[in-house]
Amino acid sequence: MGKVDYPIRIQGEFAESDLIANVVVGNYNGTNVFLRDVATVNDTIRETKLVAKIEGNRGMTMFVQKMSGANSVQICREVDKEIQKLQKDLPPDIRIEKIFDTSEFIQGSINNLTETLMYAGLFVVLVVLFFLGRWRATLIVILTIPISLLVAFVYIFLTGSSINIISLSSLSIAIGMVVDDAIVVLENITKHIERGSRPREAAIYATNEVWLAVIVTTLTVVAVFLPLTFVKGLTGVLFSQLGWIVSITIIMSTIAAITLTPTLSELLLRLRPIREDAPAWTWDGSVHKFLGWLDNFYVKTLSWVLHHKKFVIAAALVVFIGSMALFKFIGTEFMPAADESQVTATVELQTGTRVTETEKIADRIDSIVMKQIPEVTLVSMTAGTDDSGGFSSLFGESGTHVISFTFKLLGVEDRDRSSEEVAEEIRQIIAPMPEVINYSVLSESGGMGAMGGGNTVDIEIYGYDITQTNILAEQLAERVKRSPVQQTSISAATSQSLNFRSSLTRTSSCVTG
């Protein structure tokens, strides 16, 4: 209007579909052109562009994402309770299946570490009983374990931390150390008693002889683990709790060794001299004699070592240098892979493929996998995309030509093959299909290993000439496919799946990976 443009927005909705046909879309020779003149307007159902199937049946996928800082296990428990409530009100032909539960891997890891912790405590008891041969002495050592470990749980409670993989791993490391000081003190007390001292005098003088060495030994261990508490960044998040728990537990074990252990020794130990004529089936007649022979053997070995100092030092240097040389033969990674009993796959067809055709390919892959791979217990498939993009579009490509699979496997203890071996067989199923343009099959890594990212390498070539960059991309693709590194994954992929992309740019030519 005049020299100014005014944006005008009219809010309104069509009450009937027939009104859409009368919308004016143009003017020709003074005559209005209506939408009905150039198009057919039908009141019908929108064309399906997204298909989701679970175990071959039509379904829908719902994702529950926790807030940052929330407890994964607690959230999953609450979700399970709500699912059970919902299932009661649903029709009998509709059921809810859990496709992926992050708490299962967490709980399984914690249960394994808890079991390891219990076995460690049991073996500590057996070792102490074997070498000391006194059940009363073994009981004294056993009592120092829970006292030292309970202090670690007090620290976890006061700091608001949780029982997780790091904290339980810390306790597994510490449980073998907490008895060291107690065994040193107890063994010296036992020696005094065997030489004729009364338990009270033995506890006083024996502890006084070794308390300084015990404290120094503890401080050397603390000097290794305590610096982990000062590390920043992601490494600090992972290992700060390890440093604190091990340090606190070891310090408490030392305090217990020089206070509680002599007190219990005075109350529980009894004067019992070693019988040299004891029967062979007793501890005095078997284990004690074996330990005596071992002492004599060690004395002779030590005497030989002291008379051959140069040879011993040279042998130690050779072993050290040889061990360091092995580093170049050992691979490195951020976190070790963990079998999470799940495999995911993304399959791309020709761009523009209708979702009905994409669904047929997905059903074919689904049926072959279920027939050939007994380890797969549940298959969840999503093909296509909706107008709003969907959840999958946040993490990768989406479109009517893209298929996403989630294969749930049997538990690790119920199958002979790893998830990576199952993933490799799935690759062999997908690779020969002519309709497949690109695909990716990954065995899921849980826990900390998931932070390491995927197992693909993307190489992008930039240059001024698209023809030259395409030639370079093809040559580089051929060289990579001949590389022995990760040969299994590369041989199962097409040249397109190596993600070589060439594009025109105004920068200098470079290769990044």
Short mmCIF file of C-alpha atoms in Angstrom, two decimals:
data_model
loop_
_atom_site.label_atom_id
_atom_site.label_comp_id
_atom_site.label_asym_id
_atom_site.label_seq_id
_atom_site.Cartn_x
_atom_site.Cartn_y
_atom_site.Cartn_z
CA MET A 1 0.00 0.00 0.00
CA GLY A 2 1.79 3.08 -1.23
CA LYS A 3 5.50 2.76 -0.48
CA VAL A 4 5.05 0.23 2.36
CA ASP A 5 4.41 -3.53 2.37
CA TYR A 6 2.10 -4.69 5.15
CA PRO A 7 2.14 -8.39 6.04
CA ILE A 8 -1.42 -9.64 6.51
CA ARG A 9 -2.29 -12.92 8.22
CA ILE A 10 -5.87 -14.13 8.33
CA GLN A 11 -6.66 -16.83 10.87
CA GLY A 12 -9.26 -19.32 9.74
CA GLU A 13 -9.99 -22.97 8.96
CA PHE A 14 -11.92 -24.75 6.25
CA ALA A 15 -15.13 -26.11 7.69
CA GLU A 16 -15.63 -28.55 4.79
CA SER A 17 -13.28 -30.11 2.26
CA ASP A 18 -15.44 -28.80 -0.64
CA LEU A 19 -14.47 -25.24 0.26
CA ILE A 20 -10.82 -26.04 -0.53
CA ALA A 21 -11.78 -26.76 -4.16
CA ASN A 22 -13.09 -23.19 -4.51
CA VAL A 23 -9.85 -21.51 -3.45
CA VAL A 24 -8.59 -19.08 -6.10
CA VAL A 25 -5.02 -19.95 -7.03
CA GLY A 26 -4.56 -17.60 -10.04
CA ASN A 27 -6.04 -15.44 -12.76
CA TYR A 28 -5.95 -15.99 -16.50
CA ASN A 29 -7.30 -13.41 -18.98
CA GLY A 30 -9.43 -11.86 -16.25
CA THR A 31 -10.89 -15.21 -15.22
CA ASN A 32 -10.24 -16.69 -11.78
CA VAL A 33 -8.52 -20.06 -11.70
CA PHE A 34 -9.81 -22.24 -8.87
CA LEU A 35 -7.94 -25.11 -7.18
CA ARG A 36 -10.54 -27.56 -8.62
CA ASP A 37 -9.44 -26.53 -12.11
CA VAL A 38 -5.85 -27.67 -11.64
CA ALA A 39 -6.12 -30.38 -8.96
CA THR A 40 -8.39 -33.04 -7.56
CA VAL A 41 -9.42 -32.45 -3.95
CA ASN A 42 -10.37 -35.59 -2.00
CA ASP A 43 -11.39 -35.92 1.64
CA THR A 44 -9.50 -39.08 2.57
CA ILE A 45 -6.93 -40.60 4.90
CA ARG A 46 -3.37 -39.33 4.71
CA GLU A 47 -0.94 -41.65 2.98
CA THR A 48 1.07 -43.74 5.41
CA LYS A 49 4.75 -42.85 5.42
CA LEU A 50 5.80 -44.46 8.70
CA VAL A 51 5.49 -48.14 9.63
CA ALA A 52 6.47 -49.66 12.99
CA LYS A 53 6.41 -53.40 13.69
CA ILE A 54 7.27 -55.46 16.74
CA GLU A 55 7.67 -59.22 16.26
CA GLY A 56 6.15 -58.81 12.79
CA ASN A 57 2.96 -57.14 14.04
CA ARG A 58 1.91 -53.52 13.60
CA GLY A 59 2.69 -51.38 16.59
CA MET A 60 4.00 -48.06 17.80
CA THR A 61 7.24 -47.12 19.50
CA MET A 62 7.42 -44.98 22.62
CA PHE A 63 10.67 -43.60 24.02
CA VAL A 64 11.04 -42.58 27.68
CA GLN A 65 14.00 -40.25 28.18
CA LYS A 66 15.11 -39.40 31.72
CA MET A 67 16.16 -35.93 32.80
CA SER A 68 19.83 -35.15 33.23
CA GLY A 69 21.07 -36.32 36.63
CA ALA A 70 18.14 -38.67 37.27
CA ASN A 71 18.75 -42.28 38.34
CA SER A 72 18.31 -44.60 35.35
CA VAL A 73 17.43 -47.69 37.41
CA GLN A 74 14.84 -45.84 39.48
CA ILE A 75 13.22 -44.33 36.38
CA CYS A 76 13.02 -47.73 34.67
CA ARG A 77 11.40 -49.25 37.76
CA GLU A 78 8.75 -46.52 37.81
CA VAL A 79 8.13 -46.99 34.07
CA ASP A 80 7.71 -50.75 34.59
CA LYS A 81 5.08 -50.11 37.26
CA GLU A 82 3.15 -47.79 34.94
CA ILE A 83 3.37 -50.33 32.10
CA GLN A 84 1.86 -53.01 34.33
CA LYS A 85 -1.00 -50.66 35.21
CA LEU A 86 -1.60 -49.79 31.56
CA GLN A 87 -1.52 -53.42 30.47
CA LYS A 88 -4.47 -54.24 32.76
CA ASP A 89 -6.68 -51.68 31.01
CA LEU A 90 -5.67 -52.55 27.44
CA PRO A 91 -7.64 -54.94 25.20
CA PRO A 92 -6.35 -58.54 25.23
CA ASP A 93 -4.97 -58.29 21.67
CA ILE A 94 -2.71 -55.35 22.58
CA ARG A 95 0.40 -55.81 24.68
CA ILE A 96 3.41 -53.69 25.60
CA GLU A 97 6.88 -55.11 24.94
CA LYS A 98 10.08 -53.59 26.29
CA ILE A 99 12.52 -53.30 23.39
CA PHE A 100 15.42 -51.77 25.24
CA ASP A 101 15.95 -51.12 28.95
CA THR A 102 19.20 -49.42 29.99
CA SER A 103 18.69 -50.46 33.62
CA GLU A 104 19.09 -54.15 32.73
CA PHE A 105 22.73 -53.69 31.78
CA ILE A 106 23.36 -51.52 34.86
CA GLN A 107 21.72 -54.00 37.23
CA GLY A 108 23.49 -56.93 35.60
CA SER A 109 26.85 -55.21 36.00
CA ILE A 110 26.14 -54.38 39.63
CA ASN A 111 25.01 -57.96 40.35
CA ASN A 112 28.18 -59.34 38.75
CA LEU A 113 30.37 -57.00 40.78
CA THR A 114 28.47 -57.84 43.96
CA GLU A 115 29.00 -61.54 43.30
CA THR A 116 32.69 -60.89 42.61
CA LEU A 117 32.90 -58.99 45.89
CA MET A 118 31.46 -61.93 47.81
CA TYR A 119 33.79 -64.43 46.14
CA ALA A 120 36.74 -62.15 46.87
CA GLY A 121 35.81 -62.06 50.55
CA LEU A 122 35.46 -65.86 50.62
CA PHE A 123 38.86 -66.45 49.02
CA VAL A 124 40.48 -63.97 51.41
CA VAL A 125 39.13 -65.99 54.32
CA LEU A 126 40.37 -69.29 52.85
CA VAL A 127 43.84 -67.90 52.17
CA VAL A 128 44.15 -66.54 55.71
CA LEU A 129 42.94 -69.84 57.16
CA PHE A 130 45.44 -71.77 55.03
CA PHE A 131 48.49 -69.74 56.07
CA LEU A 132 47.65 -69.05 59.73
CA GLY A 133 45.90 -72.32 60.51
CA ARG A 134 43.79 -70.79 63.30
CA TRP A 135 40.07 -70.23 62.96
CA ARG A 136 40.18 -67.58 65.67
CA ALA A 137 42.81 -65.65 63.73
CA THR A 138 40.74 -66.01 60.58
CA LEU A 139 37.72 -64.59 62.43
CA ILE A 140 39.76 -61.54 63.45
CA VAL A 141 40.73 -60.85 59.83
CA ILE A 142 37.13 -61.34 58.67
CA LEU A 143 35.90 -58.68 61.09
CA THR A 144 38.24 -56.06 59.65
CA ILE A 145 36.71 -56.44 56.17
CA PRO A 146 33.14 -55.21 56.86
CA ILE A 147 34.37 -52.45 59.19
CA SER A 148 36.65 -51.05 56.49
CA LEU A 149 34.04 -51.39 53.73
CA LEU A 150 31.24 -49.83 55.79
CA VAL A 151 33.21 -46.59 55.95
CA ALA A 152 33.14 -46.50 52.14
CA PHE A 153 29.33 -46.71 52.20
CA VAL A 154 29.23 -43.89 54.76
CA TYR A 155 31.28 -41.77 52.33
CA ILE A 156 28.90 -42.64 49.46
CA PHE A 157 25.91 -41.63 51.61
CA LEU A 158 27.41 -38.35 52.84
CA THR A 159 28.49 -37.25 49.35
CA GLY A 160 25.13 -38.16 47.76
CA SER A 161 26.77 -40.61 45.36
CA SER A 162 25.21 -43.86 44.15
CA ILE A 163 26.24 -47.50 44.15
CA ASN A 164 27.46 -47.93 40.61
CA ILE A 165 30.06 -49.77 38.54
CA ILE A 166 32.87 -47.47 39.68
CA SER A 167 32.06 -47.69 43.39
CA LEU A 168 31.67 -51.47 43.35
CA SER A 169 34.86 -51.86 41.31
CA SER A 170 36.61 -49.73 43.94
CA LEU A 171 35.38 -52.04 46.69
CA SER A 172 36.53 -55.08 44.69
CA ILE A 173 40.00 -53.55 44.46
CA ALA A 174 40.06 -52.54 48.11
CA ILE A 175 38.82 -55.81 49.59
CA GLY A 176 42.13 -57.50 48.88
CA MET A 177 44.04 -54.60 50.43
CA VAL A 178 42.05 -54.10 53.63
CA VAL A 179 43.29 -57.40 55.06
CA ASP A 180 46.97 -56.74 54.28
CA ASP A 181 47.63 -54.64 57.37
CA ALA A 182 45.56 -56.90 59.60
CA ILE A 183 47.42 -59.99 58.38
CA VAL A 184 50.83 -58.38 59.02
CA VAL A 185 49.85 -57.44 62.57
CA LEU A 186 48.08 -60.73 63.24
CA GLU A 187 50.91 -62.86 61.87
CA ASN A 188 53.42 -61.11 64.12
CA ILE A 189 51.14 -61.55 67.13
CA THR A 190 50.76 -65.24 66.29
CA LYS A 191 54.55 -65.63 66.08
CA HIS A 192 54.94 -64.19 69.58
CA ILE A 193 52.26 -66.51 70.94
CA GLU A 194 53.88 -69.56 69.33
CA ARG A 195 57.14 -68.57 71.03
CA GLY A 196 55.44 -68.68 74.44
CA SER A 197 54.15 -65.15 75.02
CA ARG A 198 50.73 -64.62 76.52
CA PRO A 199 48.12 -63.12 74.12
CA ARG A 200 48.08 -59.75 75.93
CA GLU A 201 51.85 -59.25 75.85
CA ALA A 202 52.02 -60.61 72.30
CA ALA A 203 49.37 -58.12 71.11
CA ILE A 204 51.21 -55.17 72.69
CA TYR A 205 54.78 -55.93 71.65
CA ALA A 206 54.02 -57.45 68.24
CA THR A 207 51.86 -54.48 67.18
CA ASN A 208 54.48 -52.05 68.46
CA GLU A 209 57.07 -53.74 66.24
CA VAL A 210 55.18 -53.38 62.95
CA TRP A 211 52.81 -50.44 63.30
CA LEU A 212 55.17 -47.99 61.59
CA ALA A 213 55.76 -50.34 58.64
CA VAL A 214 52.01 -50.87 58.33
CA ILE A 215 51.31 -47.12 58.17
CA VAL A 216 54.07 -46.53 55.62
CA THR A 217 52.69 -49.35 53.44
CA THR A 218 49.25 -47.78 53.55
CA LEU A 219 50.56 -44.34 52.65
CA THR A 220 52.26 -45.73 49.54
CA VAL A 221 48.92 -47.15 48.36
CA VAL A 222 47.13 -43.89 49.14
CA ALA A 223 49.83 -42.00 47.20
CA VAL A 224 48.77 -43.96 44.10
CA PHE A 225 44.98 -43.62 44.37
CA LEU A 226 44.48 -40.23 46.05
CA PRO A 227 45.79 -38.19 43.05
CA LEU A 228 42.87 -39.60 41.04
CA THR A 229 40.56 -37.38 43.11
CA PHE A 230 42.20 -34.24 41.68
CA VAL A 231 41.75 -35.18 38.02
CA LYS A 232 39.28 -32.98 36.13
CA GLY A 233 37.08 -33.55 33.10
CA LEU A 234 35.60 -36.86 32.00
CA THR A 235 38.49 -38.82 33.50
CA GLY A 236 37.78 -37.19 36.85
CA VAL A 237 34.10 -38.16 36.63
CA LEU A 238 35.07 -41.77 35.98
CA PHE A 239 37.90 -42.21 38.49
CA SER A 240 37.43 -39.62 41.23
CA GLN A 241 35.11 -41.93 43.15
CA LEU A 242 37.60 -44.76 42.70
CA GLY A 243 40.37 -42.68 44.28
CA TRP A 244 38.27 -41.59 47.25
CA ILE A 245 36.77 -44.98 48.06
CA VAL A 246 40.04 -46.92 47.85
CA SER A 247 41.93 -44.29 49.86
CA ILE A 248 39.30 -44.04 52.60
CA THR A 249 38.91 -47.81 52.82
CA ILE A 250 42.66 -48.44 53.04
CA ILE A 251 43.16 -45.76 55.70
CA MET A 252 40.34 -47.26 57.77
CA SER A 253 41.82 -50.74 57.41
CA THR A 254 45.12 -49.46 58.82
CA ILE A 255 43.39 -47.87 61.80
CA ALA A 256 41.53 -51.13 62.40
CA ALA A 257 44.74 -53.18 62.04
CA ILE A 258 46.67 -51.29 64.74
CA THR A 259 43.71 -50.92 67.15
CA LEU A 260 40.98 -53.52 66.61
CA THR A 261 43.21 -56.42 65.54
CA PRO A 262 45.42 -56.45 68.67
CA THR A 263 42.33 -56.01 70.86
CA LEU A 264 40.58 -59.00 69.30
CA SER A 265 43.82 -60.99 69.40
CA GLU A 266 44.08 -60.47 73.14
CA LEU A 267 40.46 -61.59 73.60
CA LEU A 268 40.27 -64.50 71.16
CA LEU A 269 43.72 -66.02 70.60
CA ARG A 270 44.97 -68.81 72.83
CA LEU A 271 48.44 -70.09 73.54
CA ARG A 272 48.85 -73.18 71.35
CA PRO A 273 52.36 -74.39 70.52
CA ILE A 274 53.04 -76.10 67.18
CA ARG A 275 53.17 -79.90 67.39
CA GLU A 276 56.06 -81.26 65.37
CA ASP A 277 54.75 -84.83 65.67
CA ALA A 278 51.23 -83.95 64.53
CA PRO A 279 49.43 -86.34 62.10
CA ALA A 280 49.74 -85.60 58.39
CA TRP A 281 46.03 -84.75 58.04
CA THR A 282 46.26 -81.85 60.51
CA TRP A 283 47.39 -78.30 59.70
CA ASP A 284 50.52 -78.68 61.89
CA GLY A 285 51.49 -81.91 60.16
CA SER A 286 50.87 -80.79 56.56
CA VAL A 287 50.55 -77.06 55.83
CA HIS A 288 52.94 -75.98 58.60
CA LYS A 289 55.63 -78.39 57.39
CA PHE A 290 55.11 -77.22 53.79
CA LEU A 291 55.48 -73.59 54.86
CA GLY A 292 58.65 -74.53 56.73
CA TRP A 293 60.07 -76.14 53.60
CA LEU A 294 59.08 -73.04 51.62
CA ASP A 295 60.94 -70.85 54.13
CA ASN A 296 64.10 -72.90 53.72
CA PHE A 297 63.78 -72.80 49.92
CA TYR A 298 63.38 -69.03 49.99
CA VAL A 299 66.45 -68.66 52.22
CA LYS A 300 68.54 -70.64 49.75
CA THR A 301 67.13 -68.68 46.79
CA LEU A 302 67.80 -65.37 48.52
CA SER A 303 71.34 -66.43 49.30
CA TRP A 304 71.97 -67.31 45.63
CA VAL A 305 70.48 -64.02 44.46
CA LEU A 306 72.73 -62.01 46.76
CA HIS A 307 75.77 -63.81 45.41
CA HIS A 308 74.77 -63.09 41.76
CA LYS A 309 73.81 -59.42 41.92
CA LYS A 310 74.85 -58.49 38.38
CA PHE A 311 72.90 -61.34 36.81
CA VAL A 312 69.74 -60.53 38.79
CA ILE A 313 69.90 -56.83 37.90
CA ALA A 314 70.52 -57.60 34.23
CA ALA A 315 67.63 -60.10 34.13
CA ALA A 316 65.31 -57.56 35.76
CA LEU A 317 66.26 -54.94 33.15
CA VAL A 318 65.68 -57.39 30.30
CA VAL A 319 62.23 -58.29 31.64
CA PHE A 320 61.35 -54.61 32.11
CA ILE A 321 62.50 -53.53 28.65
CA GLY A 322 60.84 -56.55 27.05
CA SER A 323 57.58 -55.74 28.79
CA MET A 324 57.70 -52.14 27.59
CA ALA A 325 58.34 -53.33 24.03
CA LEU A 326 55.07 -55.27 24.08
CA PHE A 327 53.07 -52.02 24.14
CA LYS A 328 53.30 -51.62 20.37
CA PHE A 329 51.56 -54.98 19.92
CA ILE A 330 48.69 -54.09 22.26
CA GLY A 331 45.69 -52.16 20.94
CA THR A 332 44.18 -49.16 22.70
CA GLU A 333 40.61 -47.92 23.11
CA PHE A 334 38.68 -45.57 25.34
CA MET A 335 36.53 -48.20 27.05
CA PRO A 336 36.29 -51.98 26.57
CA ALA A 337 33.24 -53.16 24.63
CA ALA A 338 30.45 -54.79 26.60
CA ASP A 339 27.85 -57.27 25.34
CA GLU A 340 24.49 -55.60 25.95
CA SER A 341 22.43 -58.37 24.28
CA GLN A 342 21.26 -56.03 21.55
CA VAL A 343 22.10 -55.34 17.92
CA THR A 344 20.88 -52.34 15.91
CA ALA A 345 20.81 -51.99 12.14
CA THR A 346 20.04 -49.18 9.72
CA VAL A 347 19.27 -50.05 6.10
CA GLU A 348 18.98 -47.48 3.31
CA LEU A 349 17.23 -48.22 0.01
CA GLN A 350 17.04 -46.11 -3.13
CA THR A 351 16.06 -42.55 -2.22
CA GLY A 352 12.37 -42.00 -2.92
CA THR A 353 11.31 -45.63 -2.39
CA ARG A 354 7.69 -45.77 -1.31
CA VAL A 355 7.14 -46.84 2.27
CA THR A 356 5.07 -49.85 1.14
CA GLU A 357 8.07 -51.17 -0.81
CA THR A 358 10.40 -50.36 2.08
CA GLU A 359 8.11 -52.35 4.38
CA LYS A 360 8.37 -55.41 2.11
CA ILE A 361 12.18 -55.35 2.29
CA ALA A 362 12.02 -54.90 6.06
CA ASP A 363 9.65 -57.88 6.42
CA ARG A 364 11.99 -60.01 4.33
CA ILE A 365 14.99 -59.15 6.52
CA ASP A 366 12.89 -59.72 9.64
CA SER A 367 11.76 -63.20 8.56
CA ILE A 368 15.28 -64.31 7.49
CA VAL A 369 16.86 -63.14 10.73
CA MET A 370 14.24 -64.89 12.89
CA LYS A 371 14.72 -68.15 10.94
CA GLN A 372 18.50 -68.21 10.76
CA ILE A 373 19.58 -66.62 14.05
CA PRO A 374 18.16 -68.41 17.13
CA GLU A 375 19.79 -65.89 19.49
CA VAL A 376 17.32 -63.17 18.39
CA THR A 377 14.26 -63.11 20.66
CA LEU A 378 12.55 -59.90 19.52
CA VAL A 379 12.74 -57.71 16.42
CA SER A 380 11.56 -54.11 16.40
CA MET A 381 11.37 -52.41 13.00
CA THR A 382 10.66 -48.85 11.93
CA ALA A 383 10.43 -47.96 8.23
CA GLY A 384 9.86 -44.52 6.76
CA THR A 385 9.24 -41.24 8.54
CA ASP A 386 6.35 -39.01 9.44
CA ASP A 387 5.89 -35.31 8.70
CA SER A 388 7.39 -34.24 12.02
CA GLY A 389 10.55 -36.27 11.54
CA GLY A 390 10.13 -38.67 14.42
CA PHE A 391 12.52 -39.69 17.18
CA SER A 392 14.89 -41.55 14.86
CA SER A 393 15.57 -38.39 12.83
CA LEU A 394 17.42 -36.96 15.82
CA PHE A 395 20.14 -39.61 15.54
CA GLY A 396 20.50 -40.35 11.83
CA GLU A 397 19.00 -40.25 8.39
CA SER A 398 15.25 -40.53 7.97
CA GLY A 399 12.93 -40.94 5.03
CA THR A 400 10.58 -43.41 3.38
CA HIS A 401 13.64 -45.37 2.16
CA VAL A 402 15.27 -45.88 5.58
CA ILE A 403 14.69 -48.94 7.80
CA SER A 404 15.76 -49.10 11.45
CA PHE A 405 16.02 -52.45 13.26
CA THR A 406 16.53 -53.32 16.90
CA PHE A 407 17.33 -56.99 17.55
CA LYS A 408 16.99 -58.11 21.16
CA LEU A 409 19.16 -61.14 21.96
CA LEU A 410 19.19 -63.85 24.58
CA GLY A 411 21.14 -63.17 27.74
CA VAL A 412 24.90 -63.58 27.58
CA GLU A 413 24.76 -66.74 29.69
CA ASP A 414 22.08 -68.30 27.44
CA ARG A 415 23.98 -68.11 24.12
CA ASP A 416 27.32 -69.30 22.78
CA ARG A 417 27.98 -66.40 20.38
CA SER A 418 28.72 -62.79 21.24
CA SER A 419 26.57 -59.91 20.03
CA GLU A 420 29.33 -58.95 17.57
CA GLU A 421 29.22 -62.43 15.99
CA VAL A 422 25.44 -62.15 15.68
CA ALA A 423 25.87 -58.69 14.12
CA GLU A 424 28.29 -60.15 11.58
CA GLU A 425 25.75 -62.80 10.52
CA ILE A 426 23.10 -60.08 10.12
CA ARG A 427 25.54 -58.20 7.87
CA GLN A 428 25.91 -61.32 5.72
CA ILE A 429 22.11 -61.47 5.39
CA ILE A 430 21.70 -57.81 4.37
CA ALA A 431 24.77 -57.46 2.10
CA PRO A 432 23.58 -59.62 -0.90
CA MET A 433 20.22 -57.84 -1.21
CA PRO A 434 20.23 -55.81 -4.47
CA GLU A 435 17.73 -53.26 -3.14
CA VAL A 436 20.09 -52.20 -0.33
CA ILE A 437 22.18 -49.11 -1.12
CA ASN A 438 23.79 -48.64 2.29
CA TYR A 439 23.59 -50.32 5.68
CA SER A 440 25.13 -50.31 9.13
CA VAL A 441 24.94 -53.07 11.76
CA LEU A 442 26.24 -52.36 15.25
CA SER A 443 26.40 -54.47 18.39
CA GLU A 444 25.38 -52.22 21.24
CA SER A 445 27.93 -51.42 23.98
CA GLY A 446 26.54 -50.61 27.34
CA GLY A 447 27.67 -48.68 30.31
CA MET A 448 30.82 -46.60 29.88
CA GLY A 449 31.65 -48.23 26.59
CA ALA A 450 28.71 -46.45 24.97
CA MET A 451 30.52 -43.13 25.39
CA GLY A 452 33.16 -44.27 22.93
CA GLY A 453 30.83 -43.65 19.97
CA GLY A 454 30.27 -45.80 16.89
CA ASN A 455 32.67 -48.04 15.02
CA THR A 456 32.66 -46.23 11.67
CA VAL A 457 35.22 -43.96 10.03
CA ASP A 458 33.96 -41.15 7.77
CA ILE A 459 36.35 -39.73 5.18
CA GLU A 460 35.43 -36.51 3.37
CA ILE A 461 37.37 -35.13 0.37
CA TYR A 462 37.12 -31.42 -0.46
CA GLY A 463 38.37 -29.75 -3.63
CA TYR A 464 37.61 -27.40 -6.53
CA ASP A 465 36.89 -30.06 -9.18
CA ILE A 466 34.01 -32.49 -8.46
CA THR A 467 35.34 -34.92 -11.10
CA GLN A 468 38.77 -35.11 -9.48
CA THR A 469 37.35 -35.47 -5.98
CA ASN A 470 35.12 -38.34 -7.16
CA ILE A 471 38.14 -40.10 -8.69
CA LEU A 472 40.09 -39.65 -5.46
CA ALA A 473 37.14 -40.95 -3.44
CA GLU A 474 36.92 -44.13 -5.53
CA GLN A 475 40.68 -44.72 -5.32
CA LEU A 476 40.71 -44.19 -1.56
CA ALA A 477 37.71 -46.49 -1.14
CA GLU A 478 39.53 -49.29 -2.97
CA ARG A 479 42.63 -48.83 -0.81
CA VAL A 480 40.61 -48.91 2.41
CA LYS A 481 38.76 -52.07 1.36
CA ARG A 482 42.13 -53.80 0.84
CA SER A 483 43.31 -52.77 4.31
CA PRO A 484 43.52 -55.65 6.84
CA VAL A 485 42.29 -53.39 9.62
CA GLN A 486 38.65 -54.18 10.50
CA GLN A 487 38.51 -56.36 7.39
CA THR A 488 35.34 -58.10 8.55
CA SER A 489 33.27 -54.94 8.76
CA ILE A 490 34.61 -53.49 5.52
CA SER A 491 34.14 -56.66 3.49
CA ALA A 492 30.49 -56.76 4.54
CA ALA A 493 29.87 -53.21 3.33
CA THR A 494 29.48 -51.66 -0.09
CA SER A 495 31.60 -48.79 -1.29
CA GLN A 496 28.78 -46.40 -0.43
CA SER A 497 28.66 -47.63 3.16
CA LEU A 498 32.23 -46.44 3.65
CA ASN A 499 30.70 -42.95 3.67
CA PHE A 500 33.05 -41.41 1.08
CA ARG A 501 31.66 -38.03 0.15
CA SER A 502 33.14 -35.54 -2.28
CA SER A 503 31.94 -31.97 -2.57
CA LEU A 504 32.94 -28.66 -4.10
CA THR A 505 34.39 -26.09 -1.75
CA ARG A 506 36.44 -22.93 -1.92
CA THR A 507 39.05 -24.26 0.50
CA SER A 508 42.21 -26.16 -0.32
CA SER A 509 42.06 -29.92 -0.88
CA CYS A 510 42.35 -32.00 2.26
CA VAL A 511 41.37 -35.39 3.71
CA THR A 512 39.90 -35.75 7.16
CA GLY A 513 38.92 -38.88 9.02
#
